[in-house]
Short mmCIF file of C-alpha atoms in Angstrom, two decimals:
data_model
loop_
_atom_site.label_atom_id
_atom_site.label_comp_id
_atom_site.label_asym_id
_atom_site.label_seq_id
_atom_site.Cartn_x
_atom_site.Cartn_y
_atom_site.Cartn_z
CA MET Q 27 -13.21 0.48 18.92
CA THR Q 28 -12.75 -2.15 21.48
CA ALA Q 29 -12.79 -0.52 25.21
CA LEU Q 30 -9.47 -1.89 27.09
CA THR Q 31 -9.23 -1.91 30.67
CA LEU Q 32 -7.35 -3.59 33.60
CA LYS Q 33 -8.27 -5.55 36.53
CA PRO Q 34 -5.67 -8.24 38.79
CA ALA Q 35 -5.50 -11.35 38.34
CA GLY Q 36 -8.18 -14.12 38.64
CA ALA Q 37 -10.63 -14.57 35.79
CA ALA Q 38 -13.34 -17.78 36.89
CA GLY Q 39 -14.88 -14.89 39.27
CA LEU Q 40 -15.45 -12.46 36.62
CA ARG Q 41 -18.35 -11.85 34.85
CA ALA Q 42 -18.11 -11.78 30.70
CA ASP Q 43 -19.11 -14.06 28.02
CA ALA Q 44 -15.94 -15.34 27.61
CA ILE Q 45 -12.29 -15.89 29.51
CA VAL Q 46 -9.18 -15.94 26.70
CA VAL Q 47 -6.78 -18.38 28.25
CA GLY Q 48 -2.96 -18.90 26.87
CA VAL Q 49 -1.85 -22.42 25.75
CA ALA Q 50 1.53 -23.40 24.39
CA LYS Q 51 3.36 -26.44 22.99
CA GLY Q 52 4.61 -28.80 25.35
CA ALA Q 53 8.25 -30.49 25.42
CA ALA Q 54 8.69 -33.80 23.07
CA SER Q 55 8.66 -35.89 26.30
CA SER Q 56 4.95 -34.54 26.81
CA LYS Q 57 3.59 -36.72 24.36
CA GLY Q 58 2.07 -33.60 22.32
CA THR Q 59 0.15 -32.53 25.84
CA PRO Q 60 -0.50 -29.20 25.54
CA VAL Q 61 1.38 -26.87 28.29
CA VAL Q 62 -1.42 -23.80 29.95
CA ALA Q 63 0.18 -20.86 30.18
CA PRO Q 64 0.62 -19.10 33.40
CA GLY Q 65 -2.45 -15.91 34.09
CA ALA Q 66 -5.46 -19.08 33.63
CA GLU Q 67 -4.31 -20.95 36.99
CA ASP Q 68 -7.74 -20.62 38.36
CA VAL Q 69 -9.27 -21.50 35.20
CA ASP Q 70 -7.09 -24.58 34.97
CA LYS Q 71 -8.63 -25.60 38.87
CA ALA Q 72 -11.99 -25.02 37.93
CA PHE Q 73 -11.20 -28.06 34.98
CA GLY Q 74 -9.71 -30.05 37.81
CA SER Q 75 -6.23 -29.35 36.95
CA LYS Q 76 -7.03 -31.42 33.38
CA LEU Q 77 -7.65 -28.59 31.24
CA ALA Q 78 -4.73 -29.26 29.20
CA ASP Q 79 -5.79 -33.12 28.80
CA VAL Q 80 -8.65 -31.36 27.88
CA LEU Q 81 -7.33 -29.50 25.26
CA LYS Q 82 -5.29 -32.02 24.35
CA THR Q 83 -8.75 -34.55 23.19
CA LEU Q 84 -10.17 -31.99 21.63
CA GLY Q 85 -6.99 -31.96 18.98
CA ALA Q 86 -5.21 -28.39 20.46
CA SER Q 87 -1.51 -28.33 20.17
CA GLY Q 88 -0.52 -24.91 21.17
CA GLY Q 89 0.26 -23.68 18.01
CA GLU Q 90 0.67 -20.01 17.52
CA GLY Q 91 -2.72 -18.81 15.97
CA GLU Q 92 -4.77 -21.78 17.11
CA VAL Q 93 -8.22 -21.20 18.61
CA THR Q 94 -9.89 -23.66 20.66
CA LYS Q 95 -13.23 -23.28 22.46
CA LEU Q 96 -14.91 -24.89 25.09
CA PRO Q 97 -17.80 -24.91 27.13
CA SER Q 98 -16.83 -23.36 31.14
CA PRO Q 99 -17.11 -25.65 33.81
CA ASP Q 100 -18.62 -25.22 37.41
CA GLY Q 101 -16.98 -22.46 39.06
CA VAL Q 102 -16.06 -20.08 36.01
CA LYS Q 103 -18.98 -17.53 36.01
CA ALA Q 104 -17.80 -16.66 32.01
CA PRO Q 105 -19.89 -19.59 29.81
CA VAL Q 106 -16.89 -19.67 27.50
CA VAL Q 107 -13.69 -20.46 27.66
CA ILE Q 108 -11.10 -19.77 24.63
CA ALA Q 109 -7.54 -21.42 24.34
CA VAL Q 110 -5.57 -19.44 21.94
CA GLY Q 111 -2.27 -21.00 20.98
CA LEU Q 112 1.23 -19.15 22.06
CA GLY Q 113 3.76 -21.50 20.23
CA ALA Q 114 6.59 -22.63 21.99
CA VAL Q 115 7.20 -22.73 25.50
CA PRO Q 116 9.74 -20.38 26.63
CA ASP Q 117 12.78 -21.18 27.52
CA LYS Q 118 13.95 -21.60 31.28
CA ASP Q 119 17.08 -18.66 30.87
CA ALA Q 120 14.25 -16.04 29.29
CA GLU Q 121 13.91 -13.10 31.50
CA SER Q 122 10.00 -12.04 31.16
CA GLY Q 123 8.48 -15.55 30.09
CA TYR Q 124 6.82 -15.39 27.06
CA GLY Q 125 7.74 -12.51 24.13
CA GLU Q 126 5.46 -9.24 24.00
CA GLU Q 127 4.79 -10.42 19.90
CA ALA Q 128 3.88 -13.87 21.11
CA LEU Q 129 0.62 -12.39 23.32
CA ARG Q 130 -0.38 -9.30 20.87
CA ARG Q 131 -0.96 -12.14 17.93
CA ALA Q 132 -2.30 -14.09 20.41
CA ALA Q 133 -4.40 -11.52 21.37
CA GLY Q 134 -5.26 -10.81 17.91
CA VAL Q 135 -6.71 -13.58 17.13
CA ALA Q 136 -8.60 -14.65 20.31
CA ALA Q 137 -10.62 -10.81 19.62
CA ARG Q 138 -10.96 -11.54 15.60
CA ALA Q 139 -12.19 -15.16 17.00
CA LEU Q 140 -14.50 -13.09 19.76
CA ALA Q 141 -16.68 -10.61 17.29
CA GLY Q 142 -20.24 -9.93 18.27
CA THR Q 143 -18.97 -10.68 21.78
CA LYS Q 144 -19.48 -7.72 24.17
CA LYS Q 145 -17.08 -8.64 26.75
CA ALA Q 146 -13.53 -10.92 27.06
CA VAL Q 147 -11.12 -10.88 29.70
CA PHE Q 148 -7.98 -12.02 28.72
CA ALA Q 149 -5.75 -14.39 31.49
CA LEU Q 150 -3.16 -14.51 29.05
CA PRO Q 151 0.46 -14.99 30.62
CA VAL Q 152 1.32 -10.81 31.78
CA GLU Q 153 4.21 -10.65 34.20
CA ASP Q 154 4.82 -6.61 33.49
CA ALA Q 155 3.47 -3.85 32.41
CA ASP Q 156 5.06 -3.63 28.87
CA GLN Q 157 3.41 -7.56 28.87
CA ALA Q 158 -0.28 -6.13 29.81
CA GLY Q 159 0.52 -3.48 27.05
CA ALA Q 160 1.05 -6.14 24.10
CA VAL Q 161 -1.96 -8.23 24.83
CA ALA Q 162 -4.39 -4.77 25.06
CA GLU Q 163 -2.64 -3.44 21.65
CA GLY Q 164 -3.18 -7.17 20.12
CA ALA Q 165 -6.79 -7.58 21.59
CA ALA Q 166 -7.69 -3.98 19.55
CA LEU Q 167 -5.94 -4.39 16.75
CA GLY Q 168 -7.16 -7.86 16.23
CA ALA Q 169 -11.27 -6.91 16.82
CA TYR Q 170 -10.46 -4.26 14.29
CA SER Q 171 -13.44 -4.60 11.24
CA PHE Q 172 -14.22 -2.34 8.52
CA ASP Q 173 -17.69 -2.40 7.46
CA ALA Q 174 -18.65 1.11 6.43
CA TYR Q 175 -19.89 0.17 3.42
CA LYS Q 176 -21.73 -3.13 4.25
CA ASP Q 177 -25.21 -1.17 5.24
CA ASP Q 178 -26.83 -4.65 4.41
CA ASP Q 179 -24.61 -7.07 6.21
CA LYS Q 180 -27.12 -9.20 8.04
CA ASP Q 181 -23.95 -11.60 9.26
CA ALA Q 182 -21.91 -8.21 10.37
CA LYS Q 183 -20.81 -9.26 13.93
CA GLY Q 184 -19.16 -6.08 15.29
CA PRO Q 185 -16.14 -5.78 16.69
CA LEU Q 186 -14.82 -7.22 20.34
CA GLY Q 187 -17.36 -4.69 22.76
CA GLU Q 188 -14.66 -4.38 25.75
CA ALA Q 189 -11.16 -6.15 26.52
CA VAL Q 190 -10.38 -6.80 30.12
CA ILE Q 191 -6.79 -7.28 30.42
CA LEU Q 192 -5.98 -9.16 33.72
CA GLY Q 193 -2.32 -9.47 35.67
CA GLY Q 194 -2.30 -5.85 36.99
CA LYS Q 195 -3.67 -3.69 39.49
CA ALA Q 196 -5.56 -0.90 37.32
CA ARG Q 197 -4.17 1.68 40.04
CA ASP Q 198 -0.43 0.42 39.09
CA LYS Q 199 0.97 3.34 37.56
CA ALA Q 200 2.97 1.80 34.81
CA PHE Q 201 -0.21 -0.94 34.03
CA LYS Q 202 -2.64 2.04 33.61
CA ALA Q 203 0.41 3.86 31.19
CA ALA Q 204 0.52 0.88 29.49
CA ILE Q 205 -3.06 0.19 28.78
CA GLU Q 206 -3.31 4.09 27.81
CA ARG Q 207 -0.54 3.81 25.51
CA ALA Q 208 -2.33 0.74 23.74
CA THR Q 209 -5.66 2.26 23.22
CA ALA Q 210 -3.88 5.86 21.90
CA VAL Q 211 -1.77 3.69 19.23
CA ALA Q 212 -4.49 1.21 18.61
CA GLU Q 213 -7.21 3.79 17.58
CA GLU Q 214 -4.98 5.58 15.85
CA LEU Q 215 -3.30 2.87 13.64
CA ASN Q 216 -6.94 1.48 13.18
CA ARG Q 217 -7.44 5.20 11.56
CA ALA Q 218 -5.19 4.20 9.43
CA ARG Q 219 -6.69 1.37 8.42
CA ASP Q 220 -9.70 2.83 7.52
CA LEU Q 221 -8.28 5.29 5.28
CA ILE Q 222 -6.24 2.77 3.67
CA ASN Q 223 -9.38 0.55 3.21
CA THR Q 224 -11.55 3.91 2.17
CA PRO Q 225 -12.72 3.58 -1.63
CA PRO Q 226 -11.01 6.04 -3.57
CA ASN Q 227 -13.89 7.97 -5.07
CA ASP Q 228 -14.64 8.83 -1.16
CA LEU Q 229 -11.12 9.28 -0.80
CA ASP Q 230 -9.04 11.70 -3.07
CA PRO Q 231 -6.76 13.74 -1.77
CA GLU Q 232 -9.20 17.01 -0.76
CA ALA Q 233 -10.85 14.90 1.00
CA PHE Q 234 -7.82 12.81 3.11
CA ALA Q 235 -6.77 16.57 3.91
CA ALA Q 236 -9.86 17.15 5.34
CA VAL Q 237 -9.70 14.40 7.57
CA ALA Q 238 -6.30 15.01 8.49
CA SER Q 239 -7.27 18.58 9.62
CA ALA Q 240 -10.09 17.48 11.51
CA ALA Q 241 -7.99 15.12 13.62
CA ALA Q 242 -5.31 17.73 13.81
CA LYS Q 243 -7.52 20.57 15.53
CA GLU Q 244 -9.09 17.71 17.63
CA HIS Q 245 -5.86 16.87 19.16
CA GLY Q 246 -4.36 20.72 19.31
CA ILE Q 247 -1.94 19.56 15.98
CA LYS Q 248 -0.90 22.52 13.90
CA VAL Q 249 -1.89 22.04 10.43
CA GLN Q 250 -1.14 23.73 6.95
CA VAL Q 251 -2.65 22.64 3.71
CA LEU Q 252 -1.19 23.44 0.25
CA ASP Q 253 -3.52 23.48 -2.08
CA GLU Q 254 -3.14 23.33 -6.00
CA LYS Q 255 -2.56 27.24 -6.37
CA ALA Q 256 -0.03 27.30 -3.19
CA LEU Q 257 1.98 23.99 -4.78
CA THR Q 258 2.00 25.85 -8.09
CA LYS Q 259 3.02 29.62 -6.59
CA GLY Q 260 6.13 27.33 -4.59
CA GLY Q 261 6.96 25.42 -7.05
CA TYR Q 262 6.37 21.48 -5.93
CA GLY Q 263 6.62 20.17 -9.63
CA GLY Q 264 6.98 16.66 -8.54
CA LEU Q 265 3.35 16.73 -6.40
CA LEU Q 266 1.83 18.85 -9.33
CA GLY Q 267 3.66 16.48 -12.47
CA VAL Q 268 1.74 13.44 -10.55
CA GLY Q 269 -1.62 14.80 -9.99
CA ALA Q 270 -2.05 17.04 -13.22
CA GLY Q 271 -4.07 14.17 -14.71
CA SER Q 272 -6.47 13.62 -12.27
CA ALA Q 273 -9.76 15.72 -11.58
CA SER Q 274 -8.52 15.98 -8.15
CA ALA Q 275 -6.05 18.25 -7.25
CA PRO Q 276 -3.23 17.40 -5.06
CA ARG Q 277 -2.66 18.77 -2.02
CA LEU Q 278 0.42 19.24 0.60
CA VAL Q 279 -0.24 18.79 4.11
CA LYS Q 280 1.79 19.75 6.91
CA LEU Q 281 1.04 18.64 10.56
CA SER Q 282 2.73 20.21 13.13
CA TYR Q 283 3.40 18.40 16.92
CA THR Q 284 5.45 20.33 19.85
CA HIS Q 285 6.45 19.65 23.02
CA PRO Q 286 7.63 22.79 24.85
CA LYS Q 287 10.47 21.04 26.52
CA ALA Q 288 11.51 19.11 23.16
CA GLN Q 289 15.18 18.81 22.59
CA LYS Q 290 14.80 17.19 19.46
CA SER Q 291 12.82 17.14 16.55
CA LEU Q 292 11.64 14.88 13.60
CA ALA Q 293 10.14 15.16 10.37
CA TYR Q 294 7.83 12.24 9.01
CA VAL Q 295 7.25 12.30 5.26
CA GLY Q 296 4.33 9.93 3.52
CA LYS Q 297 3.26 8.66 -0.04
CA GLY Q 298 -0.06 9.55 -0.03
CA ILE Q 299 -1.07 8.17 -3.78
CA THR Q 300 -5.32 7.95 -3.24
CA TYR Q 301 -5.48 6.05 -6.10
CA ASP Q 302 -2.59 4.79 -8.62
CA SER Q 303 -3.52 3.66 -12.04
CA GLY Q 304 -0.01 4.42 -13.12
CA GLY Q 305 -0.94 7.40 -15.53
CA ILE Q 306 0.38 7.42 -18.86
CA SER Q 307 2.14 4.30 -18.24
CA LEU Q 308 -0.83 2.26 -17.58
CA LYS Q 309 -0.23 -0.60 -15.23
CA PRO Q 310 -1.57 -3.80 -16.44
CA ALA Q 311 -4.91 -5.46 -15.46
CA GLY Q 312 -5.18 -7.05 -12.34
CA HIS Q 313 -2.53 -4.96 -10.65
CA ASN Q 314 -4.99 -1.89 -10.30
CA GLU Q 315 -8.13 -3.26 -7.81
CA THR Q 316 -5.76 -2.55 -4.55
CA MET Q 317 -4.23 0.52 -5.73
CA LYS Q 318 -6.99 2.56 -2.84
CA CYS Q 319 -3.87 1.36 -0.07
CA ASP Q 320 -1.20 3.17 -2.45
CA MET Q 321 -1.46 6.28 0.21
CA SER Q 322 -0.20 3.76 3.11
CA GLY Q 323 2.65 6.03 4.40
CA ALA Q 324 0.55 9.02 4.31
CA ALA Q 325 -1.46 6.96 6.56
CA ALA Q 326 0.63 5.48 8.60
CA VAL Q 327 2.64 9.25 8.99
CA PHE Q 328 -0.56 10.83 10.36
CA ALA Q 329 -1.35 8.27 11.98
CA ALA Q 330 1.55 8.42 14.10
CA VAL Q 331 1.92 12.39 14.42
CA VAL Q 332 -1.59 12.10 16.07
CA ALA Q 333 -0.54 9.63 18.22
CA ALA Q 334 2.35 11.26 19.67
CA SER Q 335 -0.10 14.22 20.60
CA ARG Q 336 -2.01 12.03 22.56
CA LEU Q 337 0.80 10.44 24.13
CA GLY Q 338 2.34 13.78 24.88
CA LEU Q 339 5.49 13.00 24.15
CA GLN Q 340 8.26 15.17 24.43
CA VAL Q 341 9.78 15.27 21.13
CA ASN Q 342 8.62 17.62 18.68
CA VAL Q 343 7.18 15.69 15.65
CA THR Q 344 6.37 17.16 11.75
CA GLY Q 345 4.24 14.87 9.63
CA TRP Q 346 4.03 15.45 5.89
CA LEU Q 347 1.57 13.97 3.81
CA ALA Q 348 2.31 14.39 -0.16
CA LEU Q 349 -1.60 13.56 -1.78
CA ALA Q 350 -2.20 13.46 -5.24
CA GLU Q 351 -4.14 10.96 -7.32
CA ASN Q 352 -1.85 9.34 -10.19
CA MET Q 353 -4.58 8.78 -13.90
CA PRO Q 354 -4.23 9.50 -17.53
CA SER Q 355 -5.96 11.94 -19.06
CA GLY Q 356 -5.11 14.51 -21.99
CA SER Q 357 -3.42 16.72 -19.23
CA ALA Q 358 -1.53 13.85 -17.63
CA THR Q 359 2.23 13.58 -16.77
CA ARG Q 360 3.65 12.14 -20.11
CA PRO Q 361 6.99 10.01 -20.56
CA GLY Q 362 9.44 12.03 -21.74
CA ASP Q 363 8.57 14.73 -19.64
CA VAL Q 364 10.66 16.88 -17.51
CA LEU Q 365 9.78 18.47 -13.94
CA ARG Q 366 11.30 20.97 -12.28
CA MET Q 367 11.21 19.74 -8.30
CA TYR Q 368 10.54 22.29 -5.30
CA SER Q 369 13.80 21.49 -4.80
CA GLY Q 370 15.06 23.05 -8.36
CA LYS Q 371 16.13 19.99 -8.85
CA THR Q 372 15.32 18.65 -12.99
CA VAL Q 373 13.64 15.23 -13.24
CA GLU Q 374 13.33 13.47 -16.43
CA VAL Q 375 9.74 11.01 -16.26
CA LEU Q 376 10.91 7.42 -17.53
CA ASN Q 377 7.79 5.96 -16.28
CA THR Q 378 4.95 7.92 -14.74
CA ASP Q 379 3.72 4.53 -12.64
CA ALA Q 380 7.04 5.62 -10.51
CA GLU Q 381 5.17 8.72 -8.63
CA GLY Q 382 5.45 7.72 -5.53
CA ARG Q 383 9.20 9.10 -5.18
CA LEU Q 384 7.78 12.43 -7.10
CA VAL Q 385 5.94 13.67 -4.65
CA LEU Q 386 8.03 12.04 -1.43
CA ALA Q 387 11.01 14.06 -3.47
CA ASP Q 388 8.82 17.57 -3.38
CA ALA Q 389 8.27 16.80 0.59
CA ILE Q 390 11.50 15.69 1.56
CA ALA Q 391 12.73 18.90 0.54
CA LYS Q 392 10.50 20.82 2.02
CA ALA Q 393 10.64 19.15 5.61
CA SER Q 394 14.59 19.90 4.80
CA GLU Q 395 13.92 23.45 5.38
CA ASP Q 396 13.12 22.88 9.08
CA LYS Q 397 16.27 21.54 9.74
CA PRO Q 398 15.04 18.03 11.65
CA ASP Q 399 17.06 16.31 13.75
CA ALA Q 400 15.92 13.44 11.60
CA ILE Q 401 13.65 12.65 8.44
CA VAL Q 402 12.13 9.66 7.97
CA ASP Q 403 10.45 9.09 4.39
CA VAL Q 404 7.07 6.38 4.95
CA ALA Q 405 6.01 4.72 1.31
CA THR Q 406 4.39 1.59 -0.71
CA LEU Q 407 7.43 2.64 -3.44
CA THR Q 408 8.16 -0.57 -5.51
CA GLY Q 409 7.09 -3.96 -5.97
CA ALA Q 410 10.90 -4.77 -6.22
CA MET Q 411 10.72 -4.65 -2.61
CA MET Q 412 8.34 -6.86 -1.91
CA LEU Q 413 10.45 -9.39 -4.59
CA ALA Q 414 13.18 -9.26 -2.18
CA LEU Q 415 11.36 -9.39 1.45
CA GLY Q 416 7.62 -10.25 0.47
CA ALA Q 417 4.81 -9.76 1.74
CA ARG Q 418 5.18 -9.27 5.34
CA THR Q 419 8.52 -7.47 6.04
CA PHE Q 420 9.47 -3.98 4.64
CA GLY Q 421 12.85 -2.70 3.34
CA VAL Q 422 14.76 0.33 5.93
CA MET Q 423 17.31 2.54 3.90
CA ALA Q 424 19.32 5.38 5.26
CA ASN Q 425 22.21 7.86 4.77
CA ASP Q 426 23.64 6.92 8.26
CA ASP Q 427 24.56 3.01 8.94
CA ALA Q 428 23.59 3.22 13.36
CA PHE Q 429 20.18 5.23 12.24
CA ARG Q 430 19.48 2.63 9.69
CA THR Q 431 20.08 0.07 12.83
CA SER Q 432 18.36 1.84 15.02
CA LEU Q 433 15.03 1.42 13.06
CA HIS Q 434 15.29 -2.14 12.06
CA GLU Q 435 15.51 -2.48 15.80
CA ILE Q 436 12.83 -0.11 16.75
CA ALA Q 437 10.64 -2.06 13.89
CA GLU Q 438 11.26 -5.45 15.51
CA GLU Q 439 10.40 -4.33 18.59
CA SER Q 440 7.45 -3.39 18.20
CA GLY Q 441 6.36 -6.22 16.33
CA GLU Q 442 6.74 -4.83 12.71
CA PRO Q 443 8.90 -6.96 10.63
CA ALA Q 444 11.76 -5.06 8.78
CA TRP Q 445 15.15 -5.65 7.36
CA PRO Q 446 17.92 -3.36 6.35
CA MET Q 447 18.78 -2.91 2.89
CA PRO Q 448 21.86 -0.42 1.63
CA LEU Q 449 21.64 2.16 -0.61
CA PRO Q 450 24.91 0.61 -3.53
CA ALA Q 451 26.41 4.18 -5.38
CA ASP Q 452 26.90 1.88 -8.19
CA LEU Q 453 23.29 2.19 -8.94
CA LYS Q 454 23.18 5.53 -9.30
CA LYS Q 455 24.58 5.62 -12.59
CA GLY Q 456 21.13 4.13 -14.08
CA MET Q 457 19.45 7.36 -13.41
CA GLU Q 458 21.78 9.80 -15.41
CA SER Q 459 19.74 11.57 -18.25
CA THR Q 460 20.72 13.35 -20.60
CA THR Q 461 17.87 16.07 -20.98
CA ALA Q 462 17.51 16.87 -17.22
CA ASP Q 463 19.69 16.11 -13.95
CA ILE Q 464 18.42 13.28 -13.12
CA ALA Q 465 15.43 10.75 -14.32
CA ASN Q 466 13.18 8.92 -12.37
CA MET Q 467 13.97 5.32 -13.15
CA GLY Q 468 17.15 3.15 -13.05
CA GLU Q 469 18.28 -0.15 -13.70
CA ARG Q 470 15.44 -2.83 -13.06
CA MET Q 471 17.54 -5.37 -11.08
CA GLY Q 472 17.75 -3.79 -7.29
CA GLY Q 473 14.30 -1.64 -8.12
CA GLY Q 474 14.18 -0.82 -4.68
CA LEU Q 475 17.32 0.64 -4.02
CA VAL Q 476 17.35 2.56 -6.56
CA ALA Q 477 14.69 4.30 -6.08
CA GLY Q 478 16.00 5.14 -1.85
CA LEU Q 479 18.43 6.27 -3.87
CA PHE Q 480 16.61 8.39 -5.93
CA LEU Q 481 15.04 10.44 -2.86
CA GLN Q 482 18.20 11.12 -0.68
CA GLU Q 483 19.12 13.36 -3.57
CA PHE Q 484 16.31 15.55 -2.14
CA VAL Q 485 17.57 15.03 1.66
CA GLY Q 486 19.19 18.09 2.79
CA GLU Q 487 22.73 18.59 3.59
CA GLY Q 488 23.73 16.96 6.46
CA ILE Q 489 20.49 15.81 7.89
CA THR Q 490 20.06 11.93 8.97
CA TRP Q 491 17.35 10.36 6.70
CA ALA Q 492 15.99 6.91 6.64
CA HIS Q 493 13.48 5.31 3.74
CA LEU Q 494 10.61 3.07 4.71
CA ASP Q 495 9.58 0.83 1.64
CA ILE Q 496 6.19 -0.65 3.40
CA ALA Q 497 5.00 -2.32 -0.52
CA GLY Q 498 4.69 -5.43 1.23
CA PRO Q 499 2.79 -5.16 4.54
CA ALA Q 500 0.82 -2.37 3.86
CA PHE Q 501 -1.91 -4.44 2.48
CA ASN Q 502 -3.08 -7.44 2.94
CA GLU Q 503 -4.53 -9.55 0.31
CA GLN Q 504 -4.16 -12.99 2.20
CA ALA Q 505 -6.18 -14.38 5.06
CA PRO Q 506 -6.38 -12.11 8.41
CA PHE Q 507 -3.51 -13.59 10.84
CA GLY Q 508 -2.29 -12.59 14.50
CA TYR Q 509 -3.74 -9.22 14.76
CA THR Q 510 -3.14 -8.05 11.46
CA PRO Q 511 -6.75 -7.75 8.92
CA LYS Q 512 -7.24 -8.54 5.80
CA GLY Q 513 -7.09 -4.98 3.42
CA GLY Q 514 -4.81 -2.03 5.39
CA THR Q 515 -2.49 -2.96 7.95
CA GLY Q 516 -1.64 0.14 9.06
CA SER Q 517 2.02 -0.81 8.94
CA ALA Q 518 5.35 1.29 10.28
CA VAL Q 519 2.52 3.32 12.41
CA ARG Q 520 4.17 1.38 15.46
CA THR Q 521 7.72 1.83 14.39
CA LEU Q 522 7.32 5.78 13.80
CA VAL Q 523 5.49 6.27 17.46
CA ARG Q 524 8.23 4.07 19.02
CA LEU Q 525 10.73 5.71 17.44
CA ALA Q 526 9.32 9.04 18.74
CA GLU Q 527 9.31 7.97 21.94
CA ARG Q 528 12.98 6.77 21.89
CA THR Q 529 13.71 10.08 20.39
CA ALA Q 530 12.05 11.87 23.79
CA ALA Q 531 13.71 9.62 26.32
CA GLY Q 532 17.09 10.76 24.49
CA ASP Q 533 17.75 7.17 23.82
CA LEU Q 534 18.70 7.67 19.77
CA GLY Q 535 21.70 10.29 20.85
#
């Protein structure tokens, strides 16, 4: 991954392959002339204090995501200056200038434009450690590329080698901690992206469990893997039912990070369908090609637990990876079959393509036995959530309004668009079954909420729980934007890490 380092301000005198500066949209009175953002003062001086005019001549406006490359003038040791748009100039009343997400996205755009470059200096407007961390995180995430299967790609440039973040002294504890945090979070989030992008013929449940086990042992995390024999003995009907049609048997992986001074405990549960064909309820043509991403929830949980360990957070975090492959065959679960779940509750399967809730139900019930202070499940669960919120926003449901509000705020604070969604009790009636305790399908309208209501049935009594439906933002099929690449995104990783940090700090009660 791109190395992240920290140096004091003063970009012009540093040797690098490029210098990144920020430029914002000027006020209407400026007649379209962009504004050079703080942090690039010495670079602007080298341009005779005319950098803004030069950029205007080149057509730059300072709009978000805009990149303008220009040769450096005398006095700047790097041969290239890259001006990246930050969007609107902050209000004069803004306490901390440019927002962290604006800096994160700008750094990500610049890092992607710098593919193949060994070293770049980021002279963006940094006023505090949090902003320095945002720039570092954006650079590391924006530089990401997945080239594992492109052995003959002669045009592959490789990611930016090193990003030097200006604005803080390297020995300043707060700035140093911010860079270290950005490194840990970005590395684990990019690991999640790698897993999501890996083809399903190379990442079945057993292979995913092996990757998780190796990482857990490396970072001092206790790991337990339940194979098909253990799942059968334990009565995990949801996992076994979903995986019944595949030659690759399901797995349930438990990752346990503990801190000796922890006062709170969190359980994260991730949907890990390594490939989803829909099973007997086969998906139509055109809906199968990206279904390797249906394990994005498990990837996010895995990454968050490892990140919590690397950061040494004073909270116990347990990750549950519910791994299975949903395939059609003579042994596959059929519509109309009844599964006895780990909790003892029976479920009539009306649609085998509503499989994610089945594996999550088993894992949630098992996680409840440890009596954590809160359970958060993460899943690419429903197309209905994409219809409701689009491709960049995930839904947040919970059995506690205050917890739902906190998670929404944490997600937005982390740079992950989210929106609180209700759990209307009247929709439960649609899941009534004459054969079993509950059906895995309900009303078509409000399908994302129905899925949340189904999962709620398996949460242990008295346990605070939330459900993140990341079906939209988990996999980007469009062009890259900000620090988000095409393909797996690592959605929800930063939200889960920030929740663990807030819990460790006692901010959630």
